[in-house]
Amino acid sequence: MISKDGSLNELLLLLLSKKGQYVSGEEISARFGVSRTAIWKQVNHLRQVGYEIDSLPRVGYCLKKSPDLLLPEEIIAKSKLTFLGRKIYYYPATASTNEEAKKLAGEGAHHGSLVIAEEQTGGKGRMGRVWLSPPRVGIWMSIILRPVIQPYEAPRITMTGAVAAAKAIRERTGVTCHIKWPNDILVEGKKVAGILTEMSADIDGINYVVMGIGINVNNDDFPGELKEIATSLKIAKGEAQDRLDILTGFLFRFEDYYNCLEAGEFKKILEEWRLLCCNLGRRVRVVGRNFTVEGIALDVDDDGALLVRSENGRVERILSGDVSL
Ligand code: BTN
């Protein structure tokens, strides 16, 4: 049930496919070749995890309500995906899904595998920062990809992720959000989601890319100075939001855009990115590891670089940094 190896609970999948309907013990026994006692045990295990399952003698079992968990079976039951999520590794808690994903990718995990945790105890943000990931309030997930592109094109994957995340948030919650360069998602000027992409490549090209995404969904507040810069969809809407719905919305969008990317249609994604971006045409201050540039953000190019016309009229091409204006 709580699977770290990507295996699925077939009984749960069956009950989910018939949610609200009774499934007879006879049908379950016949389908899985297990005894009635074994089914009873499994049903009780599901109840312990938080599933509300009715049972009626001689009628069967009926799944009434699911717990608020991002279980692989729930994701599969709620989405029609082709390559994404063919394998889903689920952790009640882990240090960082990006770290787990890199380990799994190194061991040969498939293109499209997902690594999801309810809590991260060592969540990582961009530029060595910490990503706060408390239990059961957010979407903390990494996607393992094996793209057939050159390493310098990898930022396109992150941009694809940002467009998919912004679209899914808008569609599934109605919250108006924007992309802040490079790929932060903001709501009313505060960060609601971020993406950390890590890559393993050698002379022959990319071995794998791990794209980690964190979405603050139901956080009630943020500690210390994060209060000023971070928000959640619950705070924005004034009520709790459905994590599973947002997650499946994101996966649906990401798969669709990723197929465009593979088909050589990055221009289409870039166009969407530009429309969602809140920096273009505005004054920005970009702070990098050892530089600061101020000026007007003119555009973003195919490599995800920000083009800024600085005070002296020169156009700077910035590959990484933080926009602070
Ligand atoms: C950022 O700084 O904006 C990037 C934040 C990325 C956070 C996500 S949560 C899932 C994945 N695992 C991590 O440790 N980080 C990413």
mmCIF file with all atom_site columns, C-alpha atoms in Angstrom, residues 200-304:
data_model
loop_
_atom_site.group_PDB
_atom_site.id
_atom_site.type_symbol
_atom_site.label_atom_id
_atom_site.label_alt_id
_atom_site.label_comp_id
_atom_site.label_asym_id
_atom_site.label_entity_id
_atom_site.label_seq_id
_atom_site.pdbx_PDB_ins_code
_atom_site.Cartn_x
_atom_site.Cartn_y
_atom_site.Cartn_z
_atom_site.occupancy
_atom_site.B_iso_or_equiv
_atom_site.pdbx_formal_charge
_atom_site.auth_seq_id
_atom_site.auth_comp_id
_atom_site.auth_asym_id
_atom_site.auth_atom_id
_atom_site.pdbx_PDB_model_num
ATOM 1   C CA . SER A 1 200 ? 23.432 14.002 -15.101 1.00 0.00 ? 200 SER A CA 1
ATOM 2   C CA . ALA A 1 201 ? 25.238 14.287 -18.406 1.00 0.00 ? 201 ALA A CA 1
ATOM 3   C CA . ASP A 1 202 ? 28.498 13.155 -19.977 1.00 0.00 ? 202 ASP A CA 1
ATOM 4   C CA . ILE A 1 203 ? 30.276 13.613 -23.276 1.00 0.00 ? 203 ILE A CA 1
ATOM 5   C CA . ASP A 1 204 ? 27.623 11.511 -25.067 1.00 0.00 ? 204 ASP A CA 1
ATOM 6   C CA . GLY A 1 205 ? 24.752 13.641 -23.797 1.00 0.00 ? 205 GLY A CA 1
ATOM 7   C CA . ILE A 1 206 ? 22.158 13.565 -21.022 1.00 0.00 ? 206 ILE A CA 1
ATOM 8   C CA . ASN A 1 207 ? 21.853 10.448 -18.843 1.00 0.00 ? 207 ASN A CA 1
ATOM 9   C CA . TYR A 1 208 ? 18.862 11.766 -16.989 1.00 0.00 ? 208 TYR A CA 1
ATOM 10  C CA . VAL A 1 209 ? 17.126 14.910 -15.830 1.00 0.00 ? 209 VAL A CA 1
ATOM 11  C CA . VAL A 1 210 ? 15.331 15.159 -12.499 1.00 0.00 ? 210 VAL A CA 1
ATOM 12  C CA . MET A 1 211 ? 12.779 17.952 -12.440 1.00 0.00 ? 211 MET A CA 1
ATOM 13  C CA . GLY A 1 212 ? 11.602 18.597 -8.881  1.00 0.00 ? 212 GLY A CA 1
ATOM 14  C CA . ILE A 1 213 ? 8.556  20.724 -8.276  1.00 0.00 ? 213 ILE A CA 1
ATOM 15  C CA . GLY A 1 214 ? 7.210  22.062 -5.010  1.00 0.00 ? 214 GLY A CA 1
ATOM 16  C CA . ILE A 1 215 ? 3.727  23.587 -4.797  1.00 0.00 ? 215 ILE A CA 1
ATOM 17  C CA . ASN A 1 216 ? 2.522  25.143 -1.536  1.00 0.00 ? 216 ASN A CA 1
ATOM 18  C CA . VAL A 1 217 ? -1.091 24.047 -1.540  1.00 0.00 ? 217 VAL A CA 1
ATOM 19  C CA . ASN A 1 218 ? -2.555 24.002 1.967   1.00 0.00 ? 218 ASN A CA 1
ATOM 20  C CA . ASN A 1 219 ? 0.130  25.640 4.117   1.00 0.00 ? 219 ASN A CA 1
ATOM 21  C CA . ASP A 1 220 ? -1.570 27.851 6.723   1.00 0.00 ? 220 ASP A CA 1
ATOM 22  C CA . ASP A 1 221 ? 1.442  30.056 7.320   1.00 0.00 ? 221 ASP A CA 1
ATOM 23  C CA . PHE A 1 222 ? 5.189  30.392 6.853   1.00 0.00 ? 222 PHE A CA 1
ATOM 24  C CA . PRO A 1 223 ? 7.844  30.936 9.515   1.00 0.00 ? 223 PRO A CA 1
ATOM 25  C CA . GLY A 1 224 ? 9.969  34.064 9.963   1.00 0.00 ? 224 GLY A CA 1
ATOM 26  C CA . GLU A 1 225 ? 11.051 35.978 6.873   1.00 0.00 ? 225 GLU A CA 1
ATOM 27  C CA . LEU A 1 226 ? 9.342  33.451 4.551   1.00 0.00 ? 226 LEU A CA 1
ATOM 28  C CA . LYS A 1 227 ? 6.046  35.112 5.565   1.00 0.00 ? 227 LYS A CA 1
ATOM 29  C CA . GLU A 1 228 ? 6.935  38.080 3.372   1.00 0.00 ? 228 GLU A CA 1
ATOM 30  C CA . ILE A 1 229 ? 7.875  36.101 0.275   1.00 0.00 ? 229 ILE A CA 1
ATOM 31  C CA . ALA A 1 230 ? 5.927  32.820 0.304   1.00 0.00 ? 230 ALA A CA 1
ATOM 32  C CA . THR A 1 231 ? 2.252  31.946 0.082   1.00 0.00 ? 231 THR A CA 1
ATOM 33  C CA . SER A 1 232 ? 0.005  28.944 -0.522  1.00 0.00 ? 232 SER A CA 1
ATOM 34  C CA . LEU A 1 233 ? -3.049 28.331 -2.655  1.00 0.00 ? 233 LEU A CA 1
ATOM 35  C CA . LYS A 1 234 ? -5.102 27.933 0.522   1.00 0.00 ? 234 LYS A CA 1
ATOM 36  C CA . ILE A 1 235 ? -4.021 31.374 1.713   1.00 0.00 ? 235 ILE A CA 1
ATOM 37  C CA . ALA A 1 236 ? -4.799 32.838 -1.735  1.00 0.00 ? 236 ALA A CA 1
ATOM 38  C CA . LYS A 1 237 ? -8.262 31.249 -1.950  1.00 0.00 ? 237 LYS A CA 1
ATOM 39  C CA . GLY A 1 238 ? -9.201 31.371 1.733   1.00 0.00 ? 238 GLY A CA 1
ATOM 40  C CA . GLU A 1 239 ? -9.983 27.649 1.766   1.00 0.00 ? 239 GLU A CA 1
ATOM 41  C CA . ALA A 1 240 ? -8.200 24.308 1.448   1.00 0.00 ? 240 ALA A CA 1
ATOM 42  C CA . GLN A 1 241 ? -7.517 23.107 -2.095  1.00 0.00 ? 241 GLN A CA 1
ATOM 43  C CA . ASP A 1 242 ? -7.531 19.584 -3.503  1.00 0.00 ? 242 ASP A CA 1
ATOM 44  C CA . ARG A 1 243 ? -3.879 18.464 -3.772  1.00 0.00 ? 243 ARG A CA 1
ATOM 45  C CA . LEU A 1 244 ? -4.672 15.413 -5.872  1.00 0.00 ? 244 LEU A CA 1
ATOM 46  C CA . ASP A 1 245 ? -6.661 17.459 -8.362  1.00 0.00 ? 245 ASP A CA 1
ATOM 47  C CA . ILE A 1 246 ? -3.851 20.009 -8.740  1.00 0.00 ? 246 ILE A CA 1
ATOM 48  C CA . LEU A 1 247 ? -1.245 17.255 -9.042  1.00 0.00 ? 247 LEU A CA 1
ATOM 49  C CA . THR A 1 248 ? -3.152 15.343 -11.724 1.00 0.00 ? 248 THR A CA 1
ATOM 50  C CA . GLY A 1 249 ? -3.893 18.626 -13.510 1.00 0.00 ? 249 GLY A CA 1
ATOM 51  C CA . PHE A 1 250 ? -0.181 19.380 -13.544 1.00 0.00 ? 250 PHE A CA 1
ATOM 52  C CA . LEU A 1 251 ? 0.742  15.898 -14.824 1.00 0.00 ? 251 LEU A CA 1
ATOM 53  C CA . PHE A 1 252 ? -1.822 16.137 -17.612 1.00 0.00 ? 252 PHE A CA 1
ATOM 54  C CA . ARG A 1 253 ? -0.486 19.530 -18.711 1.00 0.00 ? 253 ARG A CA 1
ATOM 55  C CA . PHE A 1 254 ? 3.162  18.559 -18.331 1.00 0.00 ? 254 PHE A CA 1
ATOM 56  C CA . GLU A 1 255 ? 2.779  15.415 -20.414 1.00 0.00 ? 255 GLU A CA 1
ATOM 57  C CA . ASP A 1 256 ? 1.016  17.351 -23.141 1.00 0.00 ? 256 ASP A CA 1
ATOM 58  C CA . TYR A 1 257 ? 3.649  20.127 -23.271 1.00 0.00 ? 257 TYR A CA 1
ATOM 59  C CA . TYR A 1 258 ? 6.493  17.636 -23.004 1.00 0.00 ? 258 TYR A CA 1
ATOM 60  C CA . ASN A 1 259 ? 5.170  15.868 -26.090 1.00 0.00 ? 259 ASN A CA 1
ATOM 61  C CA . CYS A 1 260 ? 5.272  19.257 -27.882 1.00 0.00 ? 260 CYS A CA 1
ATOM 62  C CA . LEU A 1 261 ? 8.868  19.700 -26.728 1.00 0.00 ? 261 LEU A CA 1
ATOM 63  C CA . GLU A 1 262 ? 9.839  16.271 -28.078 1.00 0.00 ? 262 GLU A CA 1
ATOM 64  C CA . ALA A 1 263 ? 8.062  17.044 -31.336 1.00 0.00 ? 263 ALA A CA 1
ATOM 65  C CA . GLY A 1 264 ? 10.307 20.095 -31.780 1.00 0.00 ? 264 GLY A CA 1
ATOM 66  C CA . GLU A 1 265 ? 7.561  22.586 -30.920 1.00 0.00 ? 265 GLU A CA 1
ATOM 67  C CA . PHE A 1 266 ? 9.330  24.423 -28.108 1.00 0.00 ? 266 PHE A CA 1
ATOM 68  C CA . LYS A 1 267 ? 8.328  27.761 -29.700 1.00 0.00 ? 267 LYS A CA 1
ATOM 69  C CA . LYS A 1 268 ? 4.723  27.024 -28.735 1.00 0.00 ? 268 LYS A CA 1
ATOM 70  C CA . ILE A 1 269 ? 5.690  26.493 -25.079 1.00 0.00 ? 269 ILE A CA 1
ATOM 71  C CA . LEU A 1 270 ? 7.910  29.582 -25.096 1.00 0.00 ? 270 LEU A CA 1
ATOM 72  C CA . GLU A 1 271 ? 4.972  31.654 -26.340 1.00 0.00 ? 271 GLU A CA 1
ATOM 73  C CA . GLU A 1 272 ? 2.837  30.407 -23.418 1.00 0.00 ? 272 GLU A CA 1
ATOM 74  C CA . TRP A 1 273 ? 5.730  31.078 -21.036 1.00 0.00 ? 273 TRP A CA 1
ATOM 75  C CA . ARG A 1 274 ? 5.984  34.690 -22.253 1.00 0.00 ? 274 ARG A CA 1
ATOM 76  C CA . LEU A 1 275 ? 2.236  35.234 -21.800 1.00 0.00 ? 275 LEU A CA 1
ATOM 77  C CA . LEU A 1 276 ? 2.398  33.935 -18.222 1.00 0.00 ? 276 LEU A CA 1
ATOM 78  C CA . CYS A 1 277 ? 5.577  35.814 -17.251 1.00 0.00 ? 277 CYS A CA 1
ATOM 79  C CA . CYS A 1 278 ? 5.244  38.876 -15.014 1.00 0.00 ? 278 CYS A CA 1
ATOM 80  C CA . ASN A 1 279 ? 8.703  40.359 -15.696 1.00 0.00 ? 279 ASN A CA 1
ATOM 81  C CA . LEU A 1 280 ? 8.799  41.034 -19.409 1.00 0.00 ? 280 LEU A CA 1
ATOM 82  C CA . GLY A 1 281 ? 8.681  44.709 -20.327 1.00 0.00 ? 281 GLY A CA 1
ATOM 83  C CA . ARG A 1 282 ? 9.307  45.691 -16.696 1.00 0.00 ? 282 ARG A CA 1
ATOM 84  C CA . ARG A 1 283 ? 12.177 46.993 -14.635 1.00 0.00 ? 283 ARG A CA 1
ATOM 85  C CA . VAL A 1 284 ? 14.148 44.239 -12.945 1.00 0.00 ? 284 VAL A CA 1
ATOM 86  C CA . ARG A 1 285 ? 17.154 43.814 -10.714 1.00 0.00 ? 285 ARG A CA 1
ATOM 87  C CA . VAL A 1 286 ? 18.803 40.437 -11.262 1.00 0.00 ? 286 VAL A CA 1
ATOM 88  C CA . VAL A 1 287 ? 21.184 39.238 -8.589  1.00 0.00 ? 287 VAL A CA 1
ATOM 89  C CA . GLY A 1 288 ? 23.440 36.350 -9.569  1.00 0.00 ? 288 GLY A CA 1
ATOM 90  C CA . ARG A 1 289 ? 26.280 34.630 -7.719  1.00 0.00 ? 289 ARG A CA 1
ATOM 91  C CA . ASN A 1 290 ? 28.749 37.418 -8.511  1.00 0.00 ? 290 ASN A CA 1
ATOM 92  C CA . PHE A 1 291 ? 26.859 40.128 -10.395 1.00 0.00 ? 291 PHE A CA 1
ATOM 93  C CA . THR A 1 292 ? 23.856 42.442 -10.206 1.00 0.00 ? 292 THR A CA 1
ATOM 94  C CA . VAL A 1 293 ? 22.154 43.791 -13.317 1.00 0.00 ? 293 VAL A CA 1
ATOM 95  C CA . GLU A 1 294 ? 19.402 46.403 -13.367 1.00 0.00 ? 294 GLU A CA 1
ATOM 96  C CA . GLY A 1 295 ? 17.331 47.360 -16.371 1.00 0.00 ? 295 GLY A CA 1
ATOM 97  C CA . ILE A 1 296 ? 14.318 46.442 -18.455 1.00 0.00 ? 296 ILE A CA 1
ATOM 98  C CA . ALA A 1 297 ? 13.573 42.742 -19.002 1.00 0.00 ? 297 ALA A CA 1
ATOM 99  C CA . LEU A 1 298 ? 13.137 42.563 -22.764 1.00 0.00 ? 298 LEU A CA 1
ATOM 100 C CA . ASP A 1 299 ? 12.591 38.884 -23.437 1.00 0.00 ? 299 ASP A CA 1
ATOM 101 C CA . VAL A 1 300 ? 13.651 35.353 -22.696 1.00 0.00 ? 300 VAL A CA 1
ATOM 102 C CA . ASP A 1 301 ? 15.458 33.309 -25.339 1.00 0.00 ? 301 ASP A CA 1
ATOM 103 C CA . ASP A 1 302 ? 15.306 29.644 -26.400 1.00 0.00 ? 302 ASP A CA 1
ATOM 104 C CA . ASP A 1 303 ? 17.798 28.692 -23.685 1.00 0.00 ? 303 ASP A CA 1
ATOM 105 C CA . GLY A 1 304 ? 15.738 30.315 -20.947 1.00 0.00 ? 304 GLY A CA 1
#
